Amino acid sequence: MVKEKGDFLRKAKLSVPAFSLFLFVLFSAVWIPHLKEVSQVGRLTEEILFSADLRRQPSSEEMLELAGEWESPGEAVALYWLESDFLREETDLSAENLAEKRERWAVRPEWSGYVSACRAVWDDVVYFPVAEVSGHRKLTVSFEDSWLFGRSYGGERGHEGTDLMPSVNERGLYPVVSMTDGTVESKGWLELGGYRLGISAPGGAYFYYAHLDSYADIEEGDQVKAGDLLGYMGDTGYSEVEGTTGNFPVHLHLGIYIYPGGKEISVNPYPVLKLVEDAQIKCLGPAMR
């Protein structure tokens, strides 16, 4: 009897590590994926609309390709950011499984405001803002992601936009067109922006075109269509004196602003510009006007 009792205890002791391993495997298989999903879903909060992540609009070639394939580029981008934690993690998101991924986010109360903000930035954009000049195929523009790069005029600040630089540094040569349909909300001189136009797109985003040399026949309150001529690229601004030029090279400053909860927020235009980089409309150059 004593021997049998000893054998039983030894077997019991030997089974403890095996049982612990079983519990660990079970936990890993069931709870770790659950905890990961809970963590992912927790990314979508009211604060996301005011986060640095949303403002910088991070992008990748894969994300831009997906946005170009989906009916709503803004919704595709919104899902991609949530699934990848704003590109910090790899994701298997594709056009085929986009609807499936959407289901777990759309039930969240914060989804509506978040996706509306993303759609405001991405969905109304049709054309690249600098048109191809008829008869001047060699005229090109370049741009880089200069989001929040330092600027010093008027005090130290971050650059809230993207500068599109022409291959020929000549004011009044490059046509600037509206990227979207919309309403002209503002026109005229600003110390920083020089001659500028501000257009509110249908989704609520405000597209800001600055440092223009001259305007097309356009006034505040006018309705514009995507591709309509707004004016010509220049180098106006950085002065309280209207009409000042020459304080920097000719270029177009593009800014994009959204208004969640009535608060103005600037977002990085660079990824949107990359999406429509090849969507240039043709316009007349100055010699053909």
Coordinates of C-alpha atoms in Angstrom, one line a residue:
M1 CA 0.0 0.0 0.0
V2 CA 2.8 2.5 0.9
K3 CA 4.5 1.7 -2.4
E4 CA 1.3 2.3 -4.4
K5 CA 0.8 5.6 -2.6
G6 CA 4.4 6.7 -3.4
D7 CA 4.0 5.8 -7.1
F8 CA 0.8 7.8 -7.2
L9 CA 2.4 10.9 -5.7
R10 CA 5.4 10.7 -8.1
K11 CA 3.1 10.5 -11.1
A12 CA 1.1 13.4 -9.8
K13 CA 4.2 15.5 -9.4
L14 CA 5.4 14.6 -12.9
S15 CA 2.0 15.6 -14.3
V16 CA 2.1 19.2 -12.9
P17 CA 4.6 20.5 -15.5
A18 CA 2.7 18.8 -18.3
F19 CA -0.6 20.4 -17.1
S20 CA 1.0 23.8 -16.8
L21 CA 2.3 23.5 -20.3
F22 CA -1.2 22.5 -21.5
L23 CA -2.6 25.6 -19.8
F24 CA 0.0 27.8 -21.4
V25 CA -0.6 26.5 -24.9
L26 CA -4.4 26.9 -24.3
F27 CA -3.9 30.5 -23.2
S28 CA -1.7 31.3 -26.1
A29 CA -4.1 29.8 -28.6
V30 CA -7.2 31.5 -27.2
W31 CA -6.4 34.5 -25.2
I32 CA -3.4 36.1 -26.8
P33 CA -5.2 36.6 -30.2
H34 CA -8.2 37.9 -28.2
L35 CA -6.0 40.4 -26.2
K36 CA -4.3 41.5 -29.5
E37 CA -7.7 42.2 -31.0
V38 CA -8.8 44.1 -27.9
S39 CA -5.6 46.1 -28.1
Q40 CA -6.2 46.9 -31.8
V41 CA -9.8 47.9 -31.3
G42 CA -8.7 50.2 -28.5
R43 CA -6.8 52.3 -31.1
L44 CA -10.1 53.9 -32.2
T45 CA -10.9 56.6 -29.7
E46 CA -12.2 60.1 -29.9
E47 CA -8.6 61.4 -29.4
I48 CA -7.5 59.8 -32.7
L49 CA -9.0 62.8 -34.7
F50 CA -6.5 65.1 -32.9
S51 CA -3.5 62.8 -32.9
A52 CA -0.1 63.4 -34.5
D53 CA -0.6 60.1 -36.3
L54 CA -3.7 61.3 -38.1
R55 CA -2.2 64.7 -38.9
R56 CA 0.9 63.3 -40.5
Q57 CA -1.1 60.9 -42.8
P58 CA 1.5 58.2 -43.0
S59 CA 1.6 56.3 -46.3
S60 CA 3.2 53.4 -48.1
E61 CA 3.0 52.2 -51.7
E62 CA 0.8 49.4 -50.6
M63 CA -1.6 51.7 -48.9
L64 CA -1.8 54.1 -51.8
E65 CA -2.4 51.3 -54.2
L66 CA -5.2 50.0 -52.0
A67 CA -6.7 53.5 -51.8
G68 CA -6.7 53.8 -55.6
E69 CA -8.6 50.5 -55.9
W70 CA -11.3 51.2 -53.4
E71 CA -14.5 53.2 -54.1
S72 CA -13.8 55.4 -51.1
P73 CA -10.0 56.1 -50.8
G74 CA -10.6 57.7 -47.4
E75 CA -12.3 54.6 -46.0
A76 CA -9.5 52.4 -47.3
V77 CA -6.9 54.6 -45.7
A78 CA -8.9 54.8 -42.4
L79 CA -8.9 51.0 -42.2
Y80 CA -5.3 50.6 -43.2
W81 CA -4.2 52.9 -40.5
L82 CA -6.2 51.1 -37.8
E83 CA -5.1 47.7 -38.9
S84 CA -1.4 48.6 -39.1
D85 CA -1.4 51.0 -36.1
F86 CA -0.5 53.8 -38.6
L87 CA 2.0 51.7 -40.4
R88 CA 3.9 50.5 -37.3
E89 CA 2.7 46.9 -37.9
E90 CA 2.4 44.7 -41.0
T91 CA -1.1 44.1 -42.2
D92 CA -2.7 41.7 -44.7
L93 CA -5.3 44.2 -45.7
S94 CA -6.3 44.0 -49.3
A95 CA -9.2 45.1 -51.6
E96 CA -10.6 41.6 -51.2
N97 CA -10.8 41.5 -47.4
L98 CA -11.5 45.2 -46.8
A99 CA -15.2 44.8 -46.2
E100 CA -14.5 42.0 -43.7
K101 CA -12.0 44.1 -41.8
R102 CA -14.5 47.0 -41.8
E103 CA -17.1 45.1 -39.8
R104 CA -15.2 45.1 -36.5
W105 CA -14.5 48.8 -36.7
A106 CA -17.8 50.1 -37.9
V107 CA -19.6 49.0 -34.7
R108 CA -17.4 51.3 -32.7
P109 CA -19.1 54.7 -31.8
E110 CA -16.0 56.6 -32.8
W111 CA -15.9 55.1 -36.3
S112 CA -18.3 57.5 -37.9
G113 CA -16.4 60.7 -37.0
Y114 CA -13.0 59.1 -37.8
V115 CA -13.9 57.7 -41.2
S116 CA -15.7 61.0 -42.1
A117 CA -12.4 62.9 -41.3
C118 CA -10.4 60.5 -43.5
R119 CA -12.9 60.7 -46.3
A120 CA -12.9 64.5 -46.2
V121 CA -9.2 64.5 -46.9
W122 CA -9.1 61.8 -49.5
D123 CA -12.4 61.2 -51.3
D124 CA -12.9 64.6 -53.1
V125 CA -9.5 64.8 -54.6
V126 CA -9.5 64.3 -58.4
Y127 CA -6.5 66.2 -59.9
F128 CA -2.9 67.1 -59.2
P129 CA -2.9 70.9 -58.3
V130 CA -0.3 71.9 -60.9
A131 CA -1.5 71.4 -64.5
E132 CA 0.5 70.3 -67.4
V133 CA 1.3 73.3 -69.5
S134 CA 0.2 73.0 -73.1
G135 CA 3.1 73.3 -75.5
H136 CA 5.7 73.0 -72.6
R137 CA 6.2 69.3 -71.9
K138 CA 9.6 69.9 -70.2
L139 CA 8.0 71.9 -67.4
T140 CA 7.8 69.7 -64.3
V141 CA 7.3 70.1 -60.6
S142 CA 8.8 68.2 -57.7
F143 CA 7.7 67.8 -54.0
E144 CA 8.8 66.0 -50.9
D145 CA 7.3 65.2 -47.5
S146 CA 8.2 68.4 -45.6
W147 CA 5.5 68.0 -43.0
L148 CA 6.4 70.2 -40.0
F149 CA 9.8 71.1 -41.2
G150 CA 11.1 74.2 -39.5
R151 CA 10.2 77.7 -40.7
S152 CA 11.3 80.9 -39.1
Y153 CA 9.5 83.8 -40.8
G154 CA 7.1 85.3 -38.2
G155 CA 8.6 83.1 -35.5
E156 CA 9.7 79.5 -35.2
R157 CA 7.0 77.2 -36.5
G158 CA 6.3 73.9 -38.3
H159 CA 5.6 73.8 -42.0
E160 CA 1.9 72.8 -42.2
G161 CA 1.7 71.8 -45.9
T162 CA 3.6 70.6 -48.9
D163 CA 5.6 72.9 -51.3
L164 CA 5.5 72.0 -55.0
M165 CA 8.7 73.3 -56.7
P166 CA 8.8 74.1 -60.4
S167 CA 11.7 73.1 -62.7
V168 CA 11.7 76.6 -64.0
N169 CA 11.8 79.4 -61.4
E170 CA 9.5 81.7 -63.2
R171 CA 6.4 83.3 -61.7
G172 CA 3.1 83.2 -63.7
L173 CA 4.2 80.2 -65.8
Y174 CA 2.6 77.2 -64.1
P175 CA -1.2 76.9 -64.0
V176 CA -2.7 76.0 -60.6
V177 CA -6.0 74.1 -60.7
S178 CA -8.5 73.0 -58.1
M179 CA -7.9 69.4 -56.8
T180 CA -11.6 69.2 -55.9
D181 CA -15.1 70.5 -56.5
G182 CA -16.0 73.1 -54.0
T183 CA -16.7 76.6 -52.9
V184 CA -14.2 79.5 -52.9
E185 CA -14.2 80.5 -49.2
S186 CA -11.3 83.0 -49.2
K187 CA -9.3 85.0 -51.7
G188 CA -6.7 87.8 -51.3
W189 CA -3.5 88.7 -49.5
L190 CA -2.1 87.1 -46.4
E191 CA 1.3 88.0 -44.9
L192 CA 2.5 84.4 -44.9
G193 CA 0.6 83.0 -47.9
G194 CA 0.7 86.0 -50.3
Y195 CA -2.0 85.8 -52.8
R196 CA -4.0 82.7 -51.8
L197 CA -7.2 80.9 -52.4
G198 CA -9.1 78.7 -50.0
I199 CA -11.7 76.2 -51.3
S200 CA -14.0 74.1 -49.2
A201 CA -14.6 70.7 -50.7
P202 CA -17.9 68.8 -50.5
G203 CA -16.6 66.5 -47.7
G204 CA -15.7 69.5 -45.5
A205 CA -12.0 69.7 -46.0
Y206 CA -10.4 73.1 -46.8
F207 CA -7.8 73.2 -49.5
Y208 CA -5.4 76.1 -49.3
Y209 CA -3.4 77.3 -52.3
A210 CA -0.7 79.9 -51.5
H211 CA 1.9 82.2 -53.0
L212 CA 0.0 82.6 -56.3
D213 CA 1.3 85.1 -58.9
S214 CA -2.2 85.9 -60.2
Y215 CA -5.8 84.7 -60.1
A216 CA -8.1 83.3 -62.7
D217 CA -11.5 84.9 -63.1
I218 CA -12.7 83.7 -59.7
E219 CA -14.3 85.3 -56.6
E220 CA -15.3 84.3 -53.1
G221 CA -18.5 82.4 -53.1
D222 CA -18.0 80.9 -56.6
Q223 CA -18.5 77.2 -57.2
V224 CA -15.5 75.4 -58.8
K225 CA -15.1 72.0 -60.4
A226 CA -12.1 69.8 -60.0
G227 CA -9.6 70.9 -62.7
D228 CA -10.8 74.5 -62.9
L229 CA -8.0 77.1 -63.2
L230 CA -7.4 79.0 -60.0
G231 CA -4.4 81.1 -61.0
Y232 CA -0.7 80.8 -61.7
M233 CA 2.2 79.8 -59.4
G234 CA 4.2 82.6 -58.0
D235 CA 6.4 83.8 -55.1
T236 CA 4.2 86.2 -53.2
G237 CA 4.1 86.6 -49.5
Y238 CA 6.2 86.9 -46.4
S239 CA 5.3 90.6 -46.1
E240 CA 2.5 92.8 -44.8
V241 CA 2.8 94.8 -48.0
E242 CA 0.4 93.3 -50.6
G243 CA 2.1 92.3 -53.9
T244 CA 5.6 91.6 -52.4
T245 CA 7.5 89.0 -54.3
G246 CA 11.0 87.6 -54.3
N247 CA 11.4 86.5 -50.7
F248 CA 11.7 82.8 -51.7
P249 CA 11.7 80.8 -55.0
V250 CA 8.5 80.4 -57.0
H251 CA 6.4 77.5 -55.7
L252 CA 2.9 76.4 -54.7
H253 CA 2.2 75.8 -51.0
L254 CA -0.7 73.4 -50.6
G255 CA -2.4 73.0 -47.2
I256 CA -5.3 70.8 -46.2
Y257 CA -7.4 71.4 -43.1
I258 CA -10.2 69.5 -41.5
Y259 CA -12.6 70.5 -38.7
P260 CA -13.6 67.7 -36.3
G261 CA -15.8 69.1 -33.5
G262 CA -15.4 72.6 -35.0
K263 CA -11.6 72.6 -34.3
E264 CA -9.3 73.4 -37.2
I265 CA -6.6 70.8 -37.8
S266 CA -4.0 70.8 -40.5
V267 CA -3.0 67.5 -42.1
N268 CA -0.1 66.4 -44.2
P269 CA -1.0 66.8 -48.0
Y270 CA 2.0 64.8 -49.2
P271 CA 0.3 61.3 -49.4
V272 CA -2.8 62.7 -51.1
L273 CA -0.5 64.4 -53.7
K274 CA 1.2 61.1 -54.3
L275 CA -2.2 59.5 -54.9
V276 CA -3.0 61.9 -57.7
E277 CA 0.5 62.6 -58.9
D278 CA -0.2 61.2 -62.4
A279 CA -3.6 62.9 -62.6
Q280 CA -2.6 66.1 -64.3
I281 CA -5.0 68.1 -66.4
K282 CA -3.8 70.2 -69.3
C283 CA -4.0 74.0 -69.1
L284 CA -2.9 76.9 -71.3
G285 CA 0.4 78.4 -70.5
P286 CA 0.9 82.2 -70.2
A287 CA 1.8 82.7 -73.9
M288 CA -1.4 81.0 -75.0
R289 CA -3.9 82.7 -72.7

